[in-house]
Amino acid sequence: NRTYPNVLNYEGVHGQEQMKWSKVGTDQITYDVTFPYIRMACGPVDYTQGAMRNYNYTWYKPCYVDPVSQGTRCHQLGMYVIFESPFNMLCDSPQHYEQEQECTEFIAKIPTVWEETVAIDGKVGEYIVMARRHGDKWYVGGLTGHAARTITVNLDFLGEGEWKVELFKDGINATRHAEDYVRTESPADFLPAELQLRAVFQQADVFPKSTSISQDSALLPMTAQRKSGCSTLRLIPTHS
């Protein structure tokens, strides 16, 4: 895909369409934090993300005519940052996107190609956090397996200037109702102390770039819970 004719996307992945017929007990959540380290090293992936009907792992069951995803709504949003996919798609029915304008509009803002990528933290089969830049805007996404985590994200990669943030995080009821989420906007210096990355992370702390963070504080484990979602940030220079 790096030489002409450039291939935009490949299959070769246990994509989300598998949720239509996979058996109960299929662990797509762990798969989501495994293949970015392995399969994605070979090039872009056609995963078919963007589901608006979301179930937690415990409640998942296959349904061909009205399929659902495993993990929270924010888990789906985070995939657009984590997965390399220059020719992206929306996998759900048009009526679901019409009903979920806020999430749909956010997905539409996320670029499909990137000028800079920063690997922030992660471990194969457990979690992954990445930041990507397109133009003067940064996008930060994280996915986790079934263990809840606290992740400290150092924003030094932003460089100089003042920033505002658009944040999607799991809602307080996301452990039961996977479609529950919260959207906020604020200056980057006033980010909330907790990014509820459910199963993606129970909690992730994002600090302004001026904050000094030691290597030892990069990962603060919390009580594992059966959750699986994400927090996704869009960081925009205030002059934009």
PDB file of C-alpha atoms in Angstrom:
ATOM      1  CA  ASN A   1       0.000   0.000   0.000  1.00  0.00           C
ATOM      2  CA  ARG A   2       3.063   2.302   0.119  1.00  0.00           C
ATOM      3  CA  THR A   3       3.691   2.248  -3.659  1.00  0.00           C
ATOM      4  CA  TYR A   4       1.483   2.832  -6.713  1.00  0.00           C
ATOM      5  CA  PRO A   5      -1.167   1.590  -7.208  1.00  0.00           C
ATOM      6  CA  ASN A   6      -1.886   2.392  -3.566  1.00  0.00           C
ATOM      7  CA  VAL A   7      -4.268   0.010  -1.811  1.00  0.00           C
ATOM      8  CA  LEU A   8      -6.622   1.915   0.490  1.00  0.00           C
ATOM      9  CA  ASN A   9      -7.882  -0.938   2.662  1.00  0.00           C
ATOM     10  CA  TYR A  10      -7.625  -4.662   3.224  1.00  0.00           C
ATOM     11  CA  GLU A  11      -9.900  -7.213   4.818  1.00  0.00           C
ATOM     12  CA  GLY A  12      -7.971  -9.934   6.646  1.00  0.00           C
ATOM     13  CA  VAL A  13      -9.436  -8.982  10.013  1.00  0.00           C
ATOM     14  CA  HIS A  14     -12.154 -10.370  12.294  1.00  0.00           C
ATOM     15  CA  GLY A  15     -14.321  -7.374  11.504  1.00  0.00           C
ATOM     16  CA  GLN A  16     -17.478  -6.211  13.185  1.00  0.00           C
ATOM     17  CA  GLU A  17     -19.725  -7.979  10.688  1.00  0.00           C
ATOM     18  CA  GLN A  18     -18.753 -11.148  12.576  1.00  0.00           C
ATOM     19  CA  MET A  19     -21.051 -10.004  15.364  1.00  0.00           C
ATOM     20  CA  LYS A  20     -24.004 -10.965  13.174  1.00  0.00           C
ATOM     21  CA  TRP A  21     -23.316 -14.672  13.546  1.00  0.00           C
ATOM     22  CA  SER A  22     -20.549 -15.247  16.121  1.00  0.00           C
ATOM     23  CA  LYS A  23     -21.389 -17.485  19.061  1.00  0.00           C
ATOM     24  CA  VAL A  24     -22.174 -16.140  22.517  1.00  0.00           C
ATOM     25  CA  GLY A  25     -18.844 -15.951  24.316  1.00  0.00           C
ATOM     26  CA  THR A  26     -16.923 -14.636  21.309  1.00  0.00           C
ATOM     27  CA  ASP A  27     -14.584 -12.037  22.795  1.00  0.00           C
ATOM     28  CA  GLN A  28     -14.406  -9.226  20.253  1.00  0.00           C
ATOM     29  CA  ILE A  29     -13.376  -6.772  22.972  1.00  0.00           C
ATOM     30  CA  THR A  30     -10.034  -8.479  23.609  1.00  0.00           C
ATOM     31  CA  TYR A  31      -9.558  -8.852  19.864  1.00  0.00           C
ATOM     32  CA  ASP A  32      -9.961  -5.087  19.443  1.00  0.00           C
ATOM     33  CA  VAL A  33      -6.928  -4.476  21.660  1.00  0.00           C
ATOM     34  CA  THR A  34      -4.858  -7.267  20.103  1.00  0.00           C
ATOM     35  CA  PHE A  35      -4.893  -6.909  16.328  1.00  0.00           C
ATOM     36  CA  PRO A  36      -3.697  -3.256  16.197  1.00  0.00           C
ATOM     37  CA  TYR A  37      -0.296  -4.552  17.378  1.00  0.00           C
ATOM     38  CA  ILE A  38      -0.206  -7.468  14.932  1.00  0.00           C
ATOM     39  CA  ARG A  39      -2.448  -7.254  11.878  1.00  0.00           C
ATOM     40  CA  MET A  40      -2.275  -3.459  11.589  1.00  0.00           C
ATOM     41  CA  ALA A  41       1.526  -3.626  11.237  1.00  0.00           C
ATOM     42  CA  CYS A  42       0.875  -5.018   7.742  1.00  0.00           C
ATOM     43  CA  GLY A  43      -1.243  -2.069   6.623  1.00  0.00           C
ATOM     44  CA  PRO A  44      -4.740  -0.587   6.887  1.00  0.00           C
ATOM     45  CA  VAL A  45      -7.739  -2.613   8.034  1.00  0.00           C
ATOM     46  CA  ASP A  46     -11.358  -2.712   6.858  1.00  0.00           C
ATOM     47  CA  TYR A  47     -12.891  -3.419  10.266  1.00  0.00           C
ATOM     48  CA  THR A  48     -16.349  -1.924   9.589  1.00  0.00           C
ATOM     49  CA  GLN A  49     -16.688   0.113  12.778  1.00  0.00           C
ATOM     50  CA  GLY A  50     -19.259   2.707  13.770  1.00  0.00           C
ATOM     51  CA  ALA A  51     -22.081   0.656  15.319  1.00  0.00           C
ATOM     52  CA  MET A  52     -24.799   2.654  17.060  1.00  0.00           C
ATOM     53  CA  ARG A  53     -26.447  -0.405  18.655  1.00  0.00           C
ATOM     54  CA  ASN A  54     -24.046  -1.334  21.431  1.00  0.00           C
ATOM     55  CA  TYR A  55     -24.169  -4.126  24.016  1.00  0.00           C
ATOM     56  CA  ASN A  56     -21.750  -4.952  26.797  1.00  0.00           C
ATOM     57  CA  TYR A  57     -19.965  -8.273  26.503  1.00  0.00           C
ATOM     58  CA  THR A  58     -22.205  -9.955  29.088  1.00  0.00           C
ATOM     59  CA  TRP A  59     -25.370  -9.154  27.141  1.00  0.00           C
ATOM     60  CA  TYR A  60     -24.121  -9.820  23.615  1.00  0.00           C
ATOM     61  CA  LYS A  61     -25.939 -12.318  21.404  1.00  0.00           C
ATOM     62  CA  PRO A  62     -25.743 -12.716  17.621  1.00  0.00           C
ATOM     63  CA  CYS A  63     -28.517 -11.378  15.412  1.00  0.00           C
ATOM     64  CA  TYR A  64     -28.179 -11.268  11.635  1.00  0.00           C
ATOM     65  CA  VAL A  65     -31.080  -8.924  10.841  1.00  0.00           C
ATOM     66  CA  ASP A  66     -30.537  -6.416  13.664  1.00  0.00           C
ATOM     67  CA  PRO A  67     -26.889  -6.811  14.746  1.00  0.00           C
ATOM     68  CA  VAL A  68     -25.177  -5.185  17.724  1.00  0.00           C
ATOM     69  CA  SER A  69     -21.565  -4.507  18.658  1.00  0.00           C
ATOM     70  CA  GLN A  70     -19.656  -5.553  21.766  1.00  0.00           C
ATOM     71  CA  GLY A  71     -18.567  -2.663  23.965  1.00  0.00           C
ATOM     72  CA  THR A  72     -19.836   0.849  24.554  1.00  0.00           C
ATOM     73  CA  ARG A  73     -20.720   3.621  22.140  1.00  0.00           C
ATOM     74  CA  CYS A  74     -17.444   5.365  22.913  1.00  0.00           C
ATOM     75  CA  HIS A  75     -15.604   2.130  22.163  1.00  0.00           C
ATOM     76  CA  GLN A  76     -16.892   2.522  18.613  1.00  0.00           C
ATOM     77  CA  LEU A  77     -15.834   6.169  18.389  1.00  0.00           C
ATOM     78  CA  GLY A  78     -12.335   5.366  19.629  1.00  0.00           C
ATOM     79  CA  MET A  79     -11.833   2.861  16.809  1.00  0.00           C
ATOM     80  CA  TYR A  80     -11.780   5.681  14.260  1.00  0.00           C
ATOM     81  CA  VAL A  81      -8.635   7.021  15.916  1.00  0.00           C
ATOM     82  CA  ILE A  82      -6.926   3.745  16.831  1.00  0.00           C
ATOM     83  CA  PHE A  83      -7.517   1.732  13.652  1.00  0.00           C
ATOM     84  CA  GLU A  84      -5.642   2.755  10.503  1.00  0.00           C
ATOM     85  CA  SER A  85      -8.328   2.824   7.828  1.00  0.00           C
ATOM     86  CA  PRO A  86      -7.935   5.360   4.977  1.00  0.00           C
ATOM     87  CA  PHE A  87     -11.189   4.231   3.323  1.00  0.00           C
ATOM     88  CA  ASN A  88     -13.533   4.222   6.291  1.00  0.00           C
ATOM     89  CA  MET A  89     -17.186   3.376   6.582  1.00  0.00           C
ATOM     90  CA  LEU A  90     -20.276   3.515   8.756  1.00  0.00           C
ATOM     91  CA  CYS A  91     -21.397  -0.046   9.397  1.00  0.00           C
ATOM     92  CA  ASP A  92     -24.874   0.575  10.776  1.00  0.00           C
ATOM     93  CA  SER A  93     -28.261   1.341   9.207  1.00  0.00           C
ATOM     94  CA  PRO A  94     -28.833   4.925   7.974  1.00  0.00           C
ATOM     95  CA  GLN A  95     -31.786   5.370  10.333  1.00  0.00           C
ATOM     96  CA  HIS A  96     -29.525   4.797  13.349  1.00  0.00           C
ATOM     97  CA  TYR A  97     -27.203   7.598  12.253  1.00  0.00           C
ATOM     98  CA  GLU A  98     -30.167   9.898  11.702  1.00  0.00           C
ATOM     99  CA  GLN A  99     -31.195   9.181  15.304  1.00  0.00           C
ATOM    100  CA  GLU A 100     -27.652   9.656  16.649  1.00  0.00           C
ATOM    101  CA  GLN A 101     -26.658  12.970  15.099  1.00  0.00           C
ATOM    102  CA  GLU A 102     -24.108  13.906  17.771  1.00  0.00           C
ATOM    103  CA  CYS A 103     -22.005  10.767  17.327  1.00  0.00           C
ATOM    104  CA  THR A 104     -22.432  10.797  13.559  1.00  0.00           C
ATOM    105  CA  GLU A 105     -21.218  14.382  13.288  1.00  0.00           C
ATOM    106  CA  PHE A 106     -18.194  13.578  15.446  1.00  0.00           C
ATOM    107  CA  ILE A 107     -17.272  10.561  13.304  1.00  0.00           C
ATOM    108  CA  ALA A 108     -17.553  12.749  10.209  1.00  0.00           C
ATOM    109  CA  LYS A 109     -14.933  15.123  11.681  1.00  0.00           C
ATOM    110  CA  ILE A 110     -12.324  12.395  12.192  1.00  0.00           C
ATOM    111  CA  PRO A 111      -9.827  12.242   9.294  1.00  0.00           C
ATOM    112  CA  THR A 112      -9.034   8.984   7.530  1.00  0.00           C
ATOM    113  CA  VAL A 113      -5.351   9.793   6.894  1.00  0.00           C
ATOM    114  CA  TRP A 114      -2.837  11.213   9.353  1.00  0.00           C
ATOM    115  CA  GLU A 115       0.293  13.346   9.276  1.00  0.00           C
ATOM    116  CA  GLU A 116       1.639  12.330  12.678  1.00  0.00           C
ATOM    117  CA  THR A 117       0.981   9.478  15.106  1.00  0.00           C
ATOM    118  CA  VAL A 118       2.078   9.188  18.741  1.00  0.00           C
ATOM    119  CA  ALA A 119       1.845   5.834  20.526  1.00  0.00           C
ATOM    120  CA  ILE A 120       1.047   6.854  24.107  1.00  0.00           C
ATOM    121  CA  ASP A 121       0.591   3.615  26.015  1.00  0.00           C
ATOM    122  CA  GLY A 122      -0.541   0.052  25.583  1.00  0.00           C
ATOM    123  CA  LYS A 123      -0.028  -3.668  25.972  1.00  0.00           C
ATOM    124  CA  VAL A 124      -0.932  -6.385  23.491  1.00  0.00           C
ATOM    125  CA  GLY A 125      -4.319  -7.891  24.298  1.00  0.00           C
ATOM    126  CA  GLU A 126      -4.990  -5.451  27.130  1.00  0.00           C
ATOM    127  CA  TYR A 127      -5.229  -1.800  26.015  1.00  0.00           C
ATOM    128  CA  ILE A 128      -3.989   0.811  23.571  1.00  0.00           C
ATOM    129  CA  VAL A 129      -3.876   4.623  23.602  1.00  0.00           C
ATOM    130  CA  MET A 130      -2.852   6.684  20.579  1.00  0.00           C
ATOM    131  CA  ALA A 131      -2.801  10.304  19.445  1.00  0.00           C
ATOM    132  CA  ARG A 132      -2.985  11.277  15.782  1.00  0.00           C
ATOM    133  CA  ARG A 133      -2.673  14.633  14.038  1.00  0.00           C
ATOM    134  CA  HIS A 134      -4.218  15.903  10.838  1.00  0.00           C
ATOM    135  CA  GLY A 135      -3.442  19.521  10.027  1.00  0.00           C
ATOM    136  CA  ASP A 136      -3.483  21.502  13.273  1.00  0.00           C
ATOM    137  CA  LYS A 137      -5.938  19.211  15.097  1.00  0.00           C
ATOM    138  CA  TRP A 138      -5.106  16.237  17.320  1.00  0.00           C
ATOM    139  CA  TYR A 139      -7.272  13.217  18.082  1.00  0.00           C
ATOM    140  CA  VAL A 140      -6.655  10.980  21.107  1.00  0.00           C
ATOM    141  CA  GLY A 141      -8.341   7.603  21.418  1.00  0.00           C
ATOM    142  CA  GLY A 142      -8.047   4.655  23.761  1.00  0.00           C
ATOM    143  CA  LEU A 143      -9.376   1.109  23.874  1.00  0.00           C
ATOM    144  CA  THR A 144      -9.067  -1.455  26.658  1.00  0.00           C
ATOM    145  CA  GLY A 145     -10.034  -5.047  27.247  1.00  0.00           C
ATOM    146  CA  HIS A 146     -12.168  -6.149  30.201  1.00  0.00           C
ATOM    147  CA  ALA A 147      -9.899  -4.682  32.886  1.00  0.00           C
ATOM    148  CA  ALA A 148     -10.589  -1.142  34.039  1.00  0.00           C
ATOM    149  CA  ARG A 149      -7.572   1.177  34.040  1.00  0.00           C
ATOM    150  CA  THR A 150      -6.358   4.648  34.803  1.00  0.00           C
ATOM    151  CA  ILE A 151      -4.144   6.088  32.084  1.00  0.00           C
ATOM    152  CA  THR A 152      -2.202   9.336  32.368  1.00  0.00           C
ATOM    153  CA  VAL A 153      -1.853  11.072  29.020  1.00  0.00           C
ATOM    154  CA  ASN A 154       0.904  13.658  28.787  1.00  0.00           C
ATOM    155  CA  LEU A 155      -0.081  16.308  26.227  1.00  0.00           C
ATOM    156  CA  ASP A 156       3.453  17.533  25.475  1.00  0.00           C
ATOM    157  CA  PHE A 157       2.968  16.498  21.851  1.00  0.00           C
ATOM    158  CA  LEU A 158       0.583  19.449  21.412  1.00  0.00           C
ATOM    159  CA  GLY A 159       3.458  21.923  21.489  1.00  0.00           C
ATOM    160  CA  GLU A 160       2.915  25.602  22.218  1.00  0.00           C
ATOM    161  CA  GLY A 161      -0.386  27.443  22.196  1.00  0.00           C
ATOM    162  CA  GLU A 162      -3.813  27.239  23.791  1.00  0.00           C
ATOM    163  CA  TRP A 163      -6.191  24.391  23.024  1.00  0.00           C
ATOM    164  CA  LYS A 164      -9.815  23.485  23.443  1.00  0.00           C
ATOM    165  CA  VAL A 165     -11.055  19.918  23.645  1.00  0.00           C
ATOM    166  CA  GLU A 166     -14.132  18.030  22.496  1.00  0.00           C
ATOM    167  CA  LEU A 167     -14.499  14.939  24.655  1.00  0.00           C
ATOM    168  CA  PHE A 168     -16.681  11.848  24.340  1.00  0.00           C
ATOM    169  CA  LYS A 169     -16.680   9.543  27.352  1.00  0.00           C
ATOM    170  CA  ASP A 170     -18.835   6.695  28.662  1.00  0.00           C
ATOM    171  CA  GLY A 171     -21.804   7.732  30.740  1.00  0.00           C
ATOM    172  CA  ILE A 172     -22.402   6.760  34.343  1.00  0.00           C
ATOM    173  CA  ASN A 173     -24.728   3.920  33.278  1.00  0.00           C
ATOM    174  CA  ALA A 174     -22.485   2.524  30.535  1.00  0.00           C
ATOM    175  CA  THR A 175     -21.818  -0.649  32.509  1.00  0.00           C
ATOM    176  CA  ARG A 176     -25.485  -1.591  32.062  1.00  0.00           C
ATOM    177  CA  HIS A 177     -26.502   0.424  29.034  1.00  0.00           C
ATOM    178  CA  ALA A 178     -23.566   0.425  26.630  1.00  0.00           C
ATOM    179  CA  GLU A 179     -24.988   3.260  24.526  1.00  0.00           C
ATOM    180  CA  ASP A 180     -24.765   5.736  27.409  1.00  0.00           C
ATOM    181  CA  TYR A 181     -22.140   8.455  26.837  1.00  0.00           C
ATOM    182  CA  VAL A 182     -21.357  12.092  27.658  1.00  0.00           C
ATOM    183  CA  ARG A 183     -19.999  14.779  25.345  1.00  0.00           C
ATOM    184  CA  THR A 184     -18.253  17.883  26.693  1.00  0.00           C
ATOM    185  CA  GLU A 185     -16.219  20.802  25.383  1.00  0.00           C
ATOM    186  CA  SER A 186     -13.648  22.727  27.404  1.00  0.00           C
ATOM    187  CA  PRO A 187     -10.137  24.244  27.267  1.00  0.00           C
ATOM    188  CA  ALA A 188      -7.474  21.531  27.507  1.00  0.00           C
ATOM    189  CA  ASP A 189      -6.209  23.023  30.776  1.00  0.00           C
ATOM    190  CA  PHE A 190      -9.584  22.316  32.358  1.00  0.00           C
ATOM    191  CA  LEU A 191     -10.163  18.723  31.345  1.00  0.00           C
ATOM    192  CA  PRO A 192     -12.087  16.714  33.930  1.00  0.00           C
ATOM    193  CA  ALA A 193     -10.003  14.587  36.261  1.00  0.00           C
ATOM    194  CA  GLU A 194     -11.605  11.432  34.910  1.00  0.00           C
ATOM    195  CA  LEU A 195     -12.039  10.257  31.356  1.00  0.00           C
ATOM    196  CA  GLN A 196     -14.485   7.400  31.711  1.00  0.00           C
ATOM    197  CA  LEU A 197     -13.014   4.977  29.201  1.00  0.00           C
ATOM    198  CA  ARG A 198     -15.153   2.035  30.281  1.00  0.00           C
ATOM    199  CA  ALA A 199     -13.355  -1.233  29.722  1.00  0.00           C
ATOM    200  CA  VAL A 200     -11.455   0.867  27.462  1.00  0.00           C
ATOM    201  CA  PHE A 201     -10.395   2.342  30.693  1.00  0.00           C
ATOM    202  CA  GLN A 202     -12.385   2.761  33.840  1.00  0.00           C
ATOM    203  CA  GLN A 203     -10.668   6.071  34.169  1.00  0.00           C
ATOM    204  CA  ALA A 204      -7.966   7.973  32.344  1.00  0.00           C
ATOM    205  CA  ASP A 205      -6.491  11.238  33.524  1.00  0.00           C
ATOM    206  CA  VAL A 206      -5.525  13.810  30.901  1.00  0.00           C
ATOM    207  CA  PHE A 207      -3.324  16.662  32.045  1.00  0.00           C
ATOM    208  CA  PRO A 208      -2.363  19.959  30.399  1.00  0.00           C
ATOM    209  CA  LYS A 209       0.957  19.843  28.582  1.00  0.00           C
ATOM    210  CA  SER A 210       2.556  21.971  31.284  1.00  0.00           C
ATOM    211  CA  THR A 211       2.058  19.257  33.905  1.00  0.00           C
ATOM    212  CA  SER A 212       5.116  17.172  34.744  1.00  0.00           C
ATOM    213  CA  ILE A 213       4.294  13.450  34.760  1.00  0.00           C
ATOM    214  CA  SER A 214       6.810  10.799  35.734  1.00  0.00           C
ATOM    215  CA  GLN A 215       7.129   7.528  33.851  1.00  0.00           C
ATOM    216  CA  ASP A 216       6.037   5.635  36.965  1.00  0.00           C
ATOM    217  CA  SER A 217       2.699   7.445  37.011  1.00  0.00           C
ATOM    218  CA  ALA A 218       1.774   6.540  33.450  1.00  0.00           C
ATOM    219  CA  LEU A 219      -0.434   3.627  34.473  1.00  0.00           C
ATOM    220  CA  LEU A 220      -2.481   3.461  37.656  1.00  0.00           C
ATOM    221  CA  PRO A 221      -4.491   0.197  37.743  1.00  0.00           C
ATOM    222  CA  MET A 222      -8.009   0.267  39.128  1.00  0.00           C
ATOM    223  CA  THR A 223     -10.520  -2.435  39.999  1.00  0.00           C
ATOM    224  CA  ALA A 224     -11.279  -4.533  36.924  1.00  0.00           C
ATOM    225  CA  GLN A 225     -14.851  -4.365  35.734  1.00  0.00           C
ATOM    226  CA  ARG A 226     -16.780  -5.856  32.827  1.00  0.00           C
ATOM    227  CA  LYS A 227     -16.925  -2.728  30.734  1.00  0.00           C
ATOM    228  CA  SER A 228     -15.664  -1.976  27.310  1.00  0.00           C
ATOM    229  CA  GLY A 229     -15.672   1.442  25.801  1.00  0.00           C
ATOM    230  CA  CYS A 230     -13.423   4.394  25.308  1.00  0.00           C
ATOM    231  CA  SER A 231     -12.813   8.061  25.643  1.00  0.00           C
ATOM    232  CA  THR A 232     -12.069  10.007  22.502  1.00  0.00           C
ATOM    233  CA  LEU A 233     -10.697  13.537  22.370  1.00  0.00           C
ATOM    234  CA  ARG A 234     -10.490  16.104  19.604  1.00  0.00           C
ATOM    235  CA  LEU A 235      -7.992  18.844  20.481  1.00  0.00           C
ATOM    236  CA  ILE A 236      -8.250  22.054  18.478  1.00  0.00           C
ATOM    237  CA  PRO A 237      -6.040  25.183  18.600  1.00  0.00           C
ATOM    238  CA  THR A 238      -8.117  28.055  19.942  1.00  0.00           C
ATOM    239  CA  HIS A 239      -7.267  30.140  16.877  1.00  0.00           C
ATOM    240  CA  SER A 240      -9.065  27.636  14.596  1.00  0.00           C
TER     241      SER A 240
END
